[in-house]
Every structure is written in structure tokens, then in C-alpha cells.
Short mmCIF file of C-alpha atoms in Angstrom, two decimals:
data_model
loop_
_atom_site.label_atom_id
_atom_site.label_comp_id
_atom_site.label_asym_id
_atom_site.label_seq_id
_atom_site.Cartn_x
_atom_site.Cartn_y
_atom_site.Cartn_z
CA GLY A 1 171.97 112.45 51.23
CA ALA A 2 172.22 111.55 54.96
CA VAL A 3 175.98 111.90 55.30
CA VAL A 4 177.60 111.83 58.72
CA SER A 5 181.21 112.75 59.34
CA GLN A 6 183.46 112.13 62.30
CA HIS A 7 186.70 113.74 63.32
CA PRO A 8 189.34 112.61 63.93
CA SER A 9 189.34 109.26 62.16
CA TRP A 10 192.05 108.00 64.49
CA VAL A 11 193.81 109.35 67.54
CA ILE A 12 196.57 108.19 69.83
CA CYS A 13 196.74 109.73 73.29
CA LYS A 14 198.57 109.17 76.52
CA SER A 15 196.93 107.70 79.58
CA GLY A 16 195.32 110.37 81.74
CA THR A 17 194.62 112.83 78.95
CA SER A 18 191.25 113.71 77.40
CA VAL A 19 190.16 113.26 73.81
CA LYS A 20 187.28 114.94 71.99
CA ILE A 21 185.54 113.33 69.04
CA GLU A 22 183.20 115.30 66.79
CA CYS A 23 180.21 113.95 64.90
CA ARG A 24 178.50 116.06 62.25
CA SER A 25 175.46 115.53 60.07
CA LEU A 26 176.41 117.20 56.80
CA ASP A 27 173.17 117.38 54.82
CA PHE A 28 170.36 117.00 57.33
CA GLN A 29 169.42 118.17 60.80
CA ALA A 30 169.95 115.47 63.38
CA THR A 31 167.67 115.89 66.36
CA THR A 32 169.07 112.70 67.84
CA MET A 33 172.58 111.31 67.70
CA PHE A 34 173.88 108.09 69.14
CA TRP A 35 177.34 107.09 70.32
CA TYR A 36 178.54 103.50 70.06
CA ARG A 37 181.69 101.66 70.99
CA GLN A 38 182.91 98.53 69.28
CA PHE A 39 185.68 96.22 70.42
CA PRO A 40 187.37 93.88 67.91
CA LYS A 41 185.11 91.09 66.65
CA GLN A 42 182.20 92.29 68.79
CA SER A 43 178.97 93.99 67.91
CA LEU A 44 178.11 97.61 68.49
CA MET A 45 177.50 98.69 72.05
CA LEU A 46 175.29 101.74 72.47
CA MET A 47 176.85 104.14 74.95
CA ALA A 48 174.42 107.04 74.94
CA THR A 49 171.68 108.87 73.12
CA SER A 50 171.97 112.61 72.72
CA ASN A 51 169.20 115.00 71.78
CA GLU A 52 169.90 118.53 70.66
CA GLY A 53 169.72 120.96 73.53
CA SER A 54 169.26 118.43 76.30
CA LYS A 55 171.35 116.12 78.43
CA ALA A 56 172.43 112.81 77.00
CA THR A 57 170.86 109.57 78.14
CA TYR A 58 173.50 107.01 79.03
CA GLU A 59 173.14 103.26 78.83
CA GLN A 60 173.53 101.19 81.96
CA GLY A 61 177.17 100.75 82.90
CA VAL A 62 178.47 103.74 80.93
CA GLU A 63 180.08 106.39 83.15
CA LYS A 64 178.60 109.76 82.24
CA ASP A 65 181.42 111.64 83.98
CA LYS A 66 184.01 109.80 81.91
CA PHE A 67 182.25 110.02 78.57
CA LEU A 68 180.98 113.57 78.24
CA ILE A 69 178.50 114.14 75.45
CA ASN A 70 177.38 117.50 74.15
CA HIS A 71 174.80 118.03 71.39
CA ALA A 72 174.91 121.78 71.04
CA SER A 73 173.35 122.10 67.58
CA LEU A 74 171.26 120.14 65.14
CA THR A 75 174.37 119.14 63.19
CA LEU A 76 177.04 118.58 65.82
CA SER A 77 177.53 116.24 68.76
CA THR A 78 180.79 115.69 70.61
CA LEU A 79 182.06 112.87 72.78
CA THR A 80 184.90 113.62 75.19
CA VAL A 81 186.72 110.72 76.75
CA THR A 82 188.14 112.13 79.98
CA SER A 83 191.18 110.76 81.80
CA ALA A 84 191.58 108.08 79.17
CA HIS A 85 193.06 104.70 80.08
CA PRO A 86 194.31 101.88 77.84
CA GLU A 87 191.05 99.98 78.37
CA ASP A 88 189.23 102.88 76.68
CA SER A 89 191.02 102.02 73.44
CA SER A 90 188.26 101.13 71.01
CA PHE A 91 186.42 102.07 67.83
CA TYR A 92 183.95 104.86 68.60
CA ILE A 93 181.15 105.39 66.11
CA CYS A 94 178.39 107.96 66.05
CA SER A 95 175.12 107.81 64.19
CA ALA A 96 172.52 110.43 63.45
CA LYS A 97 168.79 110.37 62.99
CA GLY A 98 166.61 113.22 61.80
CA ASP A 99 162.94 113.73 62.56
CA ARG A 100 161.91 112.82 59.05
CA LEU A 101 164.27 109.89 58.77
CA TYR A 102 163.52 106.54 60.32
CA GLU A 103 166.99 105.26 59.66
CA GLN A 104 170.22 105.88 61.54
CA TYR A 105 173.22 106.86 59.47
CA PHE A 106 176.67 106.14 60.81
CA GLY A 107 179.81 108.20 60.74
CA PRO A 108 183.04 106.54 59.61
CA GLY A 109 184.19 105.99 63.19
CA THR A 110 187.14 107.09 65.30
CA ARG A 111 189.79 104.62 66.35
CA LEU A 112 191.16 105.60 69.76
CA THR A 113 194.38 104.16 71.10
CA VAL A 114 195.45 105.07 74.63
CA THR A 115 199.08 104.37 75.45
CA GLN B 1 164.68 92.04 77.88
CA LYS B 2 164.53 93.22 74.31
CA GLU B 3 166.78 91.12 72.10
CA VAL B 4 167.78 90.65 68.50
CA GLU B 5 169.25 87.29 67.58
CA GLN B 6 171.43 86.37 64.61
CA ASN B 7 173.55 83.37 63.79
CA SER B 8 177.14 84.60 63.96
CA GLY B 9 178.26 82.32 61.13
CA PRO B 10 180.41 82.39 59.17
CA LEU B 11 177.99 81.75 56.34
CA SER B 12 179.93 80.65 53.30
CA VAL B 13 178.40 80.71 49.81
CA PRO B 14 179.93 80.39 46.36
CA GLU B 15 180.04 83.37 44.05
CA GLY B 16 176.77 83.78 42.18
CA ALA B 17 174.67 81.97 44.78
CA ILE B 18 171.92 83.38 46.98
CA ALA B 19 172.95 84.25 50.52
CA SER B 20 170.19 84.12 53.14
CA LEU B 21 170.67 85.94 56.42
CA ASN B 22 168.18 85.59 59.25
CA CYS B 23 167.22 87.54 62.34
CA THR B 24 164.64 87.14 65.10
CA TYR B 25 163.55 89.72 67.62
CA SER B 26 161.79 89.55 70.94
CA ASP B 27 159.47 92.58 70.99
CA ARG B 28 156.23 91.95 69.11
CA GLY B 29 155.51 95.69 69.06
CA SER B 30 158.59 96.54 66.99
CA GLN B 31 157.85 98.63 63.90
CA SER B 32 161.11 99.37 62.10
CA PHE B 33 163.77 96.95 60.93
CA PHE B 34 167.13 97.55 59.32
CA TRP B 35 170.01 95.68 57.76
CA TYR B 36 173.49 97.14 57.95
CA ARG B 37 176.65 95.90 56.28
CA GLN B 38 179.95 96.31 58.06
CA TYR B 39 183.28 95.65 56.43
CA SER B 40 186.20 94.82 58.70
CA GLY B 41 187.57 97.97 60.31
CA LYS B 42 184.78 100.17 58.95
CA SER B 43 181.55 101.55 60.36
CA PRO B 44 178.13 100.07 59.50
CA GLU B 45 176.42 101.08 56.28
CA LEU B 46 172.65 101.00 55.94
CA ILE B 47 171.60 98.75 53.06
CA MET B 48 167.91 98.05 53.69
CA SER B 49 165.05 99.20 55.85
CA ILE B 50 161.65 97.52 56.07
CA TYR B 51 158.53 98.48 57.99
CA SER B 52 155.68 96.34 56.60
CA ASN B 53 155.13 92.61 56.34
CA GLY B 54 156.28 91.09 53.08
CA ASP B 55 159.21 91.62 50.77
CA LYS B 56 161.12 94.73 49.83
CA GLU B 57 163.57 94.57 46.96
CA ASP B 58 166.47 96.88 46.15
CA GLY B 59 168.79 95.67 43.42
CA ARG B 60 170.31 92.35 44.48
CA PHE B 61 168.99 92.72 48.02
CA THR B 62 165.59 91.61 49.28
CA ALA B 63 164.44 92.13 52.85
CA GLN B 64 161.62 89.97 54.15
CA LEU B 65 159.56 90.75 57.25
CA ASN B 66 157.12 88.52 59.11
CA LYS B 67 155.87 90.31 62.21
CA ALA B 68 153.69 87.40 63.34
CA SER B 69 156.78 85.19 63.52
CA GLN B 70 159.00 88.08 64.67
CA TYR B 71 161.39 87.28 61.90
CA VAL B 72 163.26 89.40 59.39
CA SER B 73 165.65 88.17 56.71
CA LEU B 74 167.95 89.49 54.02
CA LEU B 75 168.53 87.74 50.73
CA ILE B 76 171.48 88.62 48.54
CA ARG B 77 171.18 87.37 44.98
CA ASP B 78 174.16 86.74 42.70
CA SER B 79 176.53 87.04 45.66
CA GLN B 80 179.88 88.63 44.92
CA PRO B 81 183.17 88.41 46.81
CA SER B 82 182.70 92.12 47.58
CA ASP B 83 179.60 91.17 49.59
CA SER B 84 181.85 89.44 52.12
CA ALA B 85 181.23 91.37 55.33
CA THR B 86 179.36 91.21 58.61
CA TYR B 87 175.63 91.90 58.29
CA LEU B 88 173.93 93.47 61.28
CA CYS B 89 170.21 93.24 61.90
CA ALA B 90 168.80 96.17 63.86
CA VAL B 91 165.35 96.71 65.34
CA ASN B 92 163.76 99.91 66.56
CA PHE B 93 161.95 98.88 69.73
CA SER B 94 161.23 102.42 70.82
CA GLY B 95 159.66 104.34 67.97
CA ASN B 96 160.01 107.77 69.53
CA THR B 97 163.73 107.83 70.31
CA GLY B 98 164.90 105.86 67.31
CA LYS B 99 167.18 103.77 69.50
CA LEU B 100 168.21 100.61 67.70
CA ILE B 101 168.97 97.22 69.18
CA PHE B 102 171.57 95.36 67.13
CA GLY B 103 172.11 91.68 66.72
CA GLN B 104 175.59 90.22 67.00
CA GLY B 105 175.90 90.12 63.23
CA THR B 106 176.37 87.33 60.69
CA THR B 107 179.68 87.07 58.88
CA LEU B 108 179.20 86.27 55.21
CA GLN B 109 182.00 84.84 53.10
CA VAL B 110 181.49 84.70 49.34
CA LYS B 111 184.07 82.41 47.75
CA PRO B 112 185.14 83.04 44.14
#
């Protein structure tokens, strides 16, 4: 139980384009999902918290107009990186938490490379 | 500021030994504590959660929590080379949102 999927697992895009990453909870309803970014040899950095049906809460320093988050259902959240630049290249990971689960379960991550 | 501290390592142990990973946290009101394992290039995997003072055992893993000392640890018995990974300690400071604060992680190397 508590399986989270992400799609795509890797993506290469050109500078200036937008990329959408999907995060799905496969066997439970996730009232809250979290988006993280991780640079090589660094720890996870929380970008935002998204609750189903409401606006995401962004961490300090994260541009909400650049990283658009939508949590339209209890099993799906999306992160759109708009006008991507090479410095946005990173490993993006989502996690999901249900009301009856204390733990967060992570998706497999999406490796984004912006050329 | 709410913080979670871990020694970055690397911690090197021989195969078959006990590996001891430690974590301290700053918020005395914290209620939920987690250990995640992250292999290089992969996402974190939950291996243990602990909510009450004392020990919690699951196979070769034992989590230990001491809220008075604001200290949580993970013991890995009979360490295997496949246990070589980065271990992340995470603390839920805000019980309602489930937001986790992660430590920097400890890199464990188990040498055959």
C-alpha cells in the first residue's frame, strides 16, 4: 500500500519552455501532497505544500508564478515549471500524505534537464 | 528556527556490524519522527516511523526516540553492503499539515 507514482521519470526541455510533472497516489487518497527539489549531494528542499481543492502554500524563496502547482483531485497533483532555465535543472520529487497516514510516501522523482 | 541535525558522515562499518545513525531536533513539541533511506539517484524510501519514547524494532532496524533529549536514532543490525545509502531523519513539527523537516542525511558505507 501507499504507492506514489510520478510522470515523467526524466525530461529534457529547451530553455524558455514549460514542463508539467504529474504526481499520483495509486492506492490511497492524498489530501496533502508535497513537492521537493534536490540538487546533487544535497538534501531535500521543500518547495510547496498542496492541499486538494485549495491553493498551494509555497516555501520562502520559491516563486509561485514559476512553479505552478495544481491539486485538482485526491489522487493527482501537478507541478508545472514555466519558462524553464538551465538553473531549474534538478531532481523533482513529490510525496503524498493521507488523512489516516502519518507518514509521507515519495514518488520515484523526475529528473529535469533544461538545455 | 526549527532544525533537524545529522552528522553527514560518511559512516563506514564492516559487513555484519551494527550501524548507529543519530539525529537531534530543535522543537520539543515534535510528535512524529521518520527515517528514510535514499540510494544515489533515487527518491527517499520510508523505513521507520516512531511516535513514542523508547525503541521500535522492524527486522534489522531499530528506531530509538528520547523526547526529553530531543534525540532519535536508527540502529541497523547485521549491516549489509546493500544498506549503503544516505539515511535521512525527518521530523513533523506541525502535526496538522504533515510537513516534514529533513536533516542533511548521513551517508552509510558498509564494506564487505
